[in-house]
Structures are given as structure tokens and as C-alpha cells.
GROMACS .gro file of C-alpha atoms in nm:
model
  164
    1MET     CA    1  -5.108  -4.384  -1.417
    2ILE     CA    2  -4.866  -4.262  -1.154
    3ASN     CA    3  -5.015  -4.322  -0.808
    4LYS     CA    4  -4.711  -4.245  -0.597
    5ILE     CA    5  -4.498  -3.937  -0.634
    6ILE     CA    6  -4.175  -3.826  -0.472
    7VAL     CA    7  -4.086  -3.457  -0.491
    8MET     CA    8  -3.710  -3.437  -0.441
    9GLY     CA    9  -3.428  -3.184  -0.429
   10VAL     CA   10  -3.210  -2.996  -0.185
   11SER     CA   11  -3.353  -2.811   0.112
   12GLY     CA   12  -3.533  -2.492   0.011
   13CYS     CA   13  -3.608  -2.590  -0.349
   14GLY     CA   14  -3.984  -2.603  -0.282
   15LYS     CA   15  -4.046  -2.974  -0.219
   16SER     CA   16  -4.312  -2.926   0.047
   17SER     CA   17  -4.499  -2.647  -0.129
   18MET     CA   18  -4.494  -2.825  -0.464
   19GLY     CA   19  -4.572  -3.161  -0.307
   20GLN     CA   20  -4.880  -3.017  -0.137
   21LYS     CA   21  -5.000  -2.861  -0.465
   22ILE     CA   22  -4.947  -3.184  -0.657
   23ALA     CA   23  -5.119  -3.389  -0.387
   24ALA     CA   24  -5.418  -3.153  -0.387
   25HIS     CA   25  -5.439  -3.168  -0.767
   26PHE     CA   26  -5.458  -3.549  -0.771
   27GLY     CA   27  -5.646  -3.587  -0.441
   28PHE     CA   28  -5.355  -3.786  -0.291
   29PRO     CA   29  -5.238  -3.765   0.070
   30PHE     CA   30  -4.922  -3.560   0.125
   31PHE     CA   31  -4.635  -3.664   0.350
   32ASP     CA   32  -4.353  -3.421   0.429
   33GLY     CA   33  -4.031  -3.618   0.477
   34ASP     CA   34  -3.909  -3.358   0.727
   35ASP     CA   35  -4.182  -3.476   0.966
   36TYR     CA   36  -4.030  -3.825   0.978
   37HIS     CA   37  -3.672  -3.745   1.076
   38SER     CA   38  -3.562  -3.878   1.414
   39GLU     CA   39  -3.508  -3.629   1.695
   40ALA     CA   40  -3.136  -3.702   1.669
   41ASN     CA   41  -3.137  -3.605   1.298
   42VAL     CA   42  -3.335  -3.288   1.365
   43GLU     CA   43  -3.097  -3.191   1.644
   44LYS     CA   44  -2.794  -3.246   1.419
   45MET     CA   45  -2.947  -3.025   1.149
   46ARG     CA   46  -3.038  -2.756   1.406
   47GLN     CA   47  -2.671  -2.752   1.505
   48GLY     CA   48  -2.562  -2.722   1.141
   49ILE     CA   49  -2.422  -3.076   1.128
   50PRO     CA   50  -2.487  -3.253   0.796
   51LEU     CA   51  -2.656  -3.593   0.808
   52THR     CA   52  -2.459  -3.901   0.710
   53ASP     CA   53  -2.578  -4.192   0.499
   54GLU     CA   54  -2.625  -4.386   0.824
   55ASP     CA   55  -2.837  -4.104   0.969
   56ARG     CA   56  -3.061  -4.109   0.664
   57PHE     CA   57  -3.104  -4.487   0.629
   58GLY     CA   58  -3.386  -4.534   0.883
   59TRP     CA   59  -3.559  -4.220   0.762
   60LEU     CA   60  -3.553  -4.340   0.401
   61LYS     CA   61  -3.687  -4.683   0.505
   62THR     CA   62  -3.973  -4.508   0.688
   63LEU     CA   63  -4.060  -4.305   0.378
   64ASN     CA   64  -4.045  -4.619   0.164
   65GLY     CA   65  -4.292  -4.777   0.408
   66ILE     CA   66  -4.528  -4.484   0.363
   67LEU     CA   67  -4.513  -4.526  -0.014
   68LYS     CA   68  -4.577  -4.900   0.014
   69ASP     CA   69  -4.857  -4.865   0.270
   70HIS     CA   70  -5.068  -4.613   0.077
   71PRO     CA   71  -5.241  -4.675  -0.256
   72THR     CA   72  -5.170  -4.312  -0.349
   73ALA     CA   73  -4.921  -4.070  -0.195
   74VAL     CA   74  -4.702  -3.769  -0.251
   75VAL     CA   75  -4.383  -3.765  -0.042
   76ALA     CA   76  -4.146  -3.469  -0.023
   77CYS     CA   77  -3.789  -3.569   0.058
   78SER     CA   78  -3.439  -3.478  -0.053
   79GLY     CA   79  -3.348  -3.808  -0.224
   80LEU     CA   80  -3.000  -3.671  -0.289
   81LYS     CA   81  -2.819  -3.987  -0.403
   82PRO     CA   82  -2.910  -4.275  -0.634
   83GLU     CA   83  -2.877  -4.514  -0.338
   84TYR     CA   84  -3.133  -4.310  -0.144
   85ARG     CA   85  -3.373  -4.313  -0.437
   86GLU     CA   86  -3.332  -4.691  -0.465
   87ILE     CA   87  -3.435  -4.729  -0.100
   88LEU     CA   88  -3.739  -4.508  -0.165
   89ARG     CA   89  -3.832  -4.707  -0.478
   90HIS     CA   90  -3.795  -5.053  -0.323
   91ASP     CA   91  -4.113  -5.257  -0.391
   92VAL     CA   92  -4.306  -4.944  -0.496
   93ASN     CA   93  -4.501  -4.955  -0.823
   94ASP     CA   94  -4.651  -4.672  -1.027
   95LEU     CA   95  -4.392  -4.421  -0.903
   96GLY     CA   96  -4.292  -4.087  -1.048
   97ILE     CA   97  -4.020  -3.859  -0.913
   98ILE     CA   98  -4.024  -3.483  -0.963
   99TYR     CA   99  -3.673  -3.341  -0.922
  100LEU     CA  100  -3.689  -2.970  -0.840
  101GLN     CA  101  -3.364  -2.861  -0.997
  102GLY     CA  102  -3.203  -2.530  -0.909
  103ASP     CA  103  -2.868  -2.364  -0.857
  104PHE     CA  104  -2.716  -2.278  -0.521
  105ASP     CA  105  -2.774  -1.900  -0.541
  106THR     CA  106  -3.145  -1.932  -0.625
  107ILE     CA  107  -3.206  -2.178  -0.345
  108TRP     CA  108  -2.995  -1.989  -0.091
  109GLN     CA  109  -3.205  -1.677  -0.159
  110ARG     CA  110  -3.517  -1.881  -0.084
  111HIS     CA  111  -3.360  -2.018   0.235
  112GLN     CA  112  -3.301  -1.670   0.368
  113LYS     CA  113  -3.676  -1.600   0.347
  114ARG     CA  114  -3.774  -1.911   0.549
  115ASP     CA  115  -3.882  -1.878   0.910
  116GLY     CA  116  -3.883  -2.145   1.178
  117HIS     CA  117  -3.722  -2.432   0.986
  118TYR     CA  118  -3.463  -2.643   1.167
  119PHE     CA  119  -3.236  -2.672   0.862
  120ASN     CA  120  -2.956  -2.443   0.969
  121GLY     CA  121  -2.721  -2.235   0.762
  122LYS     CA  122  -2.541  -2.189   0.436
  123GLU     CA  123  -2.292  -2.465   0.521
  124MET     CA  124  -2.579  -2.715   0.550
  125LEU     CA  125  -2.708  -2.618   0.205
  126GLU     CA  126  -2.354  -2.644   0.067
  127SER     CA  127  -2.330  -2.995   0.215
  128GLN     CA  128  -2.655  -3.094   0.043
  129PHE     CA  129  -2.525  -2.970  -0.292
  130ALA     CA  130  -2.200  -3.160  -0.228
  131THR     CA  131  -2.400  -3.478  -0.155
  132LEU     CA  132  -2.645  -3.433  -0.443
  133VAL     CA  133  -2.603  -3.670  -0.735
  134GLU     CA  134  -2.850  -3.539  -0.989
  135PRO     CA  135  -3.070  -3.807  -1.140
  136LYS     CA  136  -2.946  -3.898  -1.485
  137ASP     CA  137  -3.089  -4.184  -1.686
  138GLU     CA  138  -3.346  -4.267  -1.416
  139ALA     CA  139  -3.661  -4.338  -1.615
  140ASP     CA  140  -3.906  -4.238  -1.343
  141VAL     CA  141  -3.745  -3.895  -1.278
  142ILE     CA  142  -3.880  -3.571  -1.423
  143ALA     CA  143  -3.641  -3.275  -1.378
  144VAL     CA  144  -3.813  -2.937  -1.347
  145ASP     CA  145  -3.621  -2.607  -1.342
  146ILE     CA  146  -3.730  -2.409  -1.036
  147ARG     CA  147  -3.625  -2.072  -1.182
  148GLN     CA  148  -3.969  -2.066  -1.343
  149SER     CA  149  -4.273  -1.935  -1.158
  150ILE     CA  150  -4.441  -2.167  -0.908
  151GLU     CA  151  -4.733  -2.206  -1.149
  152GLN     CA  152  -4.502  -2.301  -1.434
  153VAL     CA  153  -4.317  -2.554  -1.217
  154PHE     CA  154  -4.653  -2.698  -1.111
  155ASN     CA  155  -4.790  -2.713  -1.466
  156VAL     CA  156  -4.476  -2.875  -1.608
  157SER     CA  157  -4.481  -3.130  -1.324
  158ILE     CA  158  -4.849  -3.217  -1.369
  159GLN     CA  159  -4.820  -3.248  -1.747
  160ALA     CA  160  -4.517  -3.476  -1.718
  161LEU     CA  161  -4.682  -3.693  -1.451
  162GLU     CA  162  -5.004  -3.725  -1.650
  163ALA     CA  163  -4.805  -3.824  -1.960
  164LYS     CA  164  -4.646  -4.123  -1.778
   0.00000   0.00000   0.00000
């Protein structure tokens, strides 16, 4: 049984919303990775400055600590590169990763409907797509197409997690 779940993808793909739904379904606590960024990282993103690998390192280690410290958990975070996912996975058992996969246009349309989020601008989303290395051949990753309805994305995710 999967006891720890990461919901990953670029900003605006639905990580937090889907993560909360999945956590509620399983009765697991939910942790939004955005809540664990340093003030310096948040300020950079507010200014439209993309984060570097160095900026993300401490944040990823913090999220890995959350996964290790809780018997069950759902964590929403971008996890854009294989190296990032390896940091998140380190010493974590019973892990499943839901990759919310979508194209730039679909996600940009969603971004334009968001209010009050510090992630700033089309250039920032473009930088996330440029950084993204889609998970291929990673056994614990389940890719789910976000062009489906929210219910379909949720159902596909739950069925795949329960089958692991």
C-alpha cells in the first residue's frame, strides 16, 4: 500500500487541489510545498525570478523530512527534475508520485484564473516548463493527463495508487 504520495507538476497544474482531494480520500495529512518555501524564494517568485537548483535544495530537503517524519502524507510540490525527485524520495518507503501532466496553453489558462498566488507571470511558467524533465522510467510515477475533468483526474489517480 502506498502511504506517502507526492503530487507533482508545474505551477498551476492542480497539485494543491488534487493533493487535498487525494489526502481526504485516504485520510492522510496534506502538506502544500508552497507553504515551505523560504521568504527569499517567495520574494524571488513574486518578482518573476525563477528559482535555481540551489534555491530549491533546502526546500526539497524540508519536504523530504516531512515525508520521512509522517507515517502517511500527501505532499504537493513541483518536483521538476529527476534530481529533485531523488531528494524527495531519499529514505522514504511506500511512495507513489502522481505527475499532473499538461501542456503550456492549458496550464497558462488556469494560471490566469488564479488570485493571490505569489507565482508571477508567464515567464515564470515558461521557466518551469524549461526546467521540467518529465518522469520517464521512474517506477513510482503515475502520469495523469490534466485535460480531463477534475473528477477523472482524481479517479485515475486513486485507481493507480490503489493498484500499487
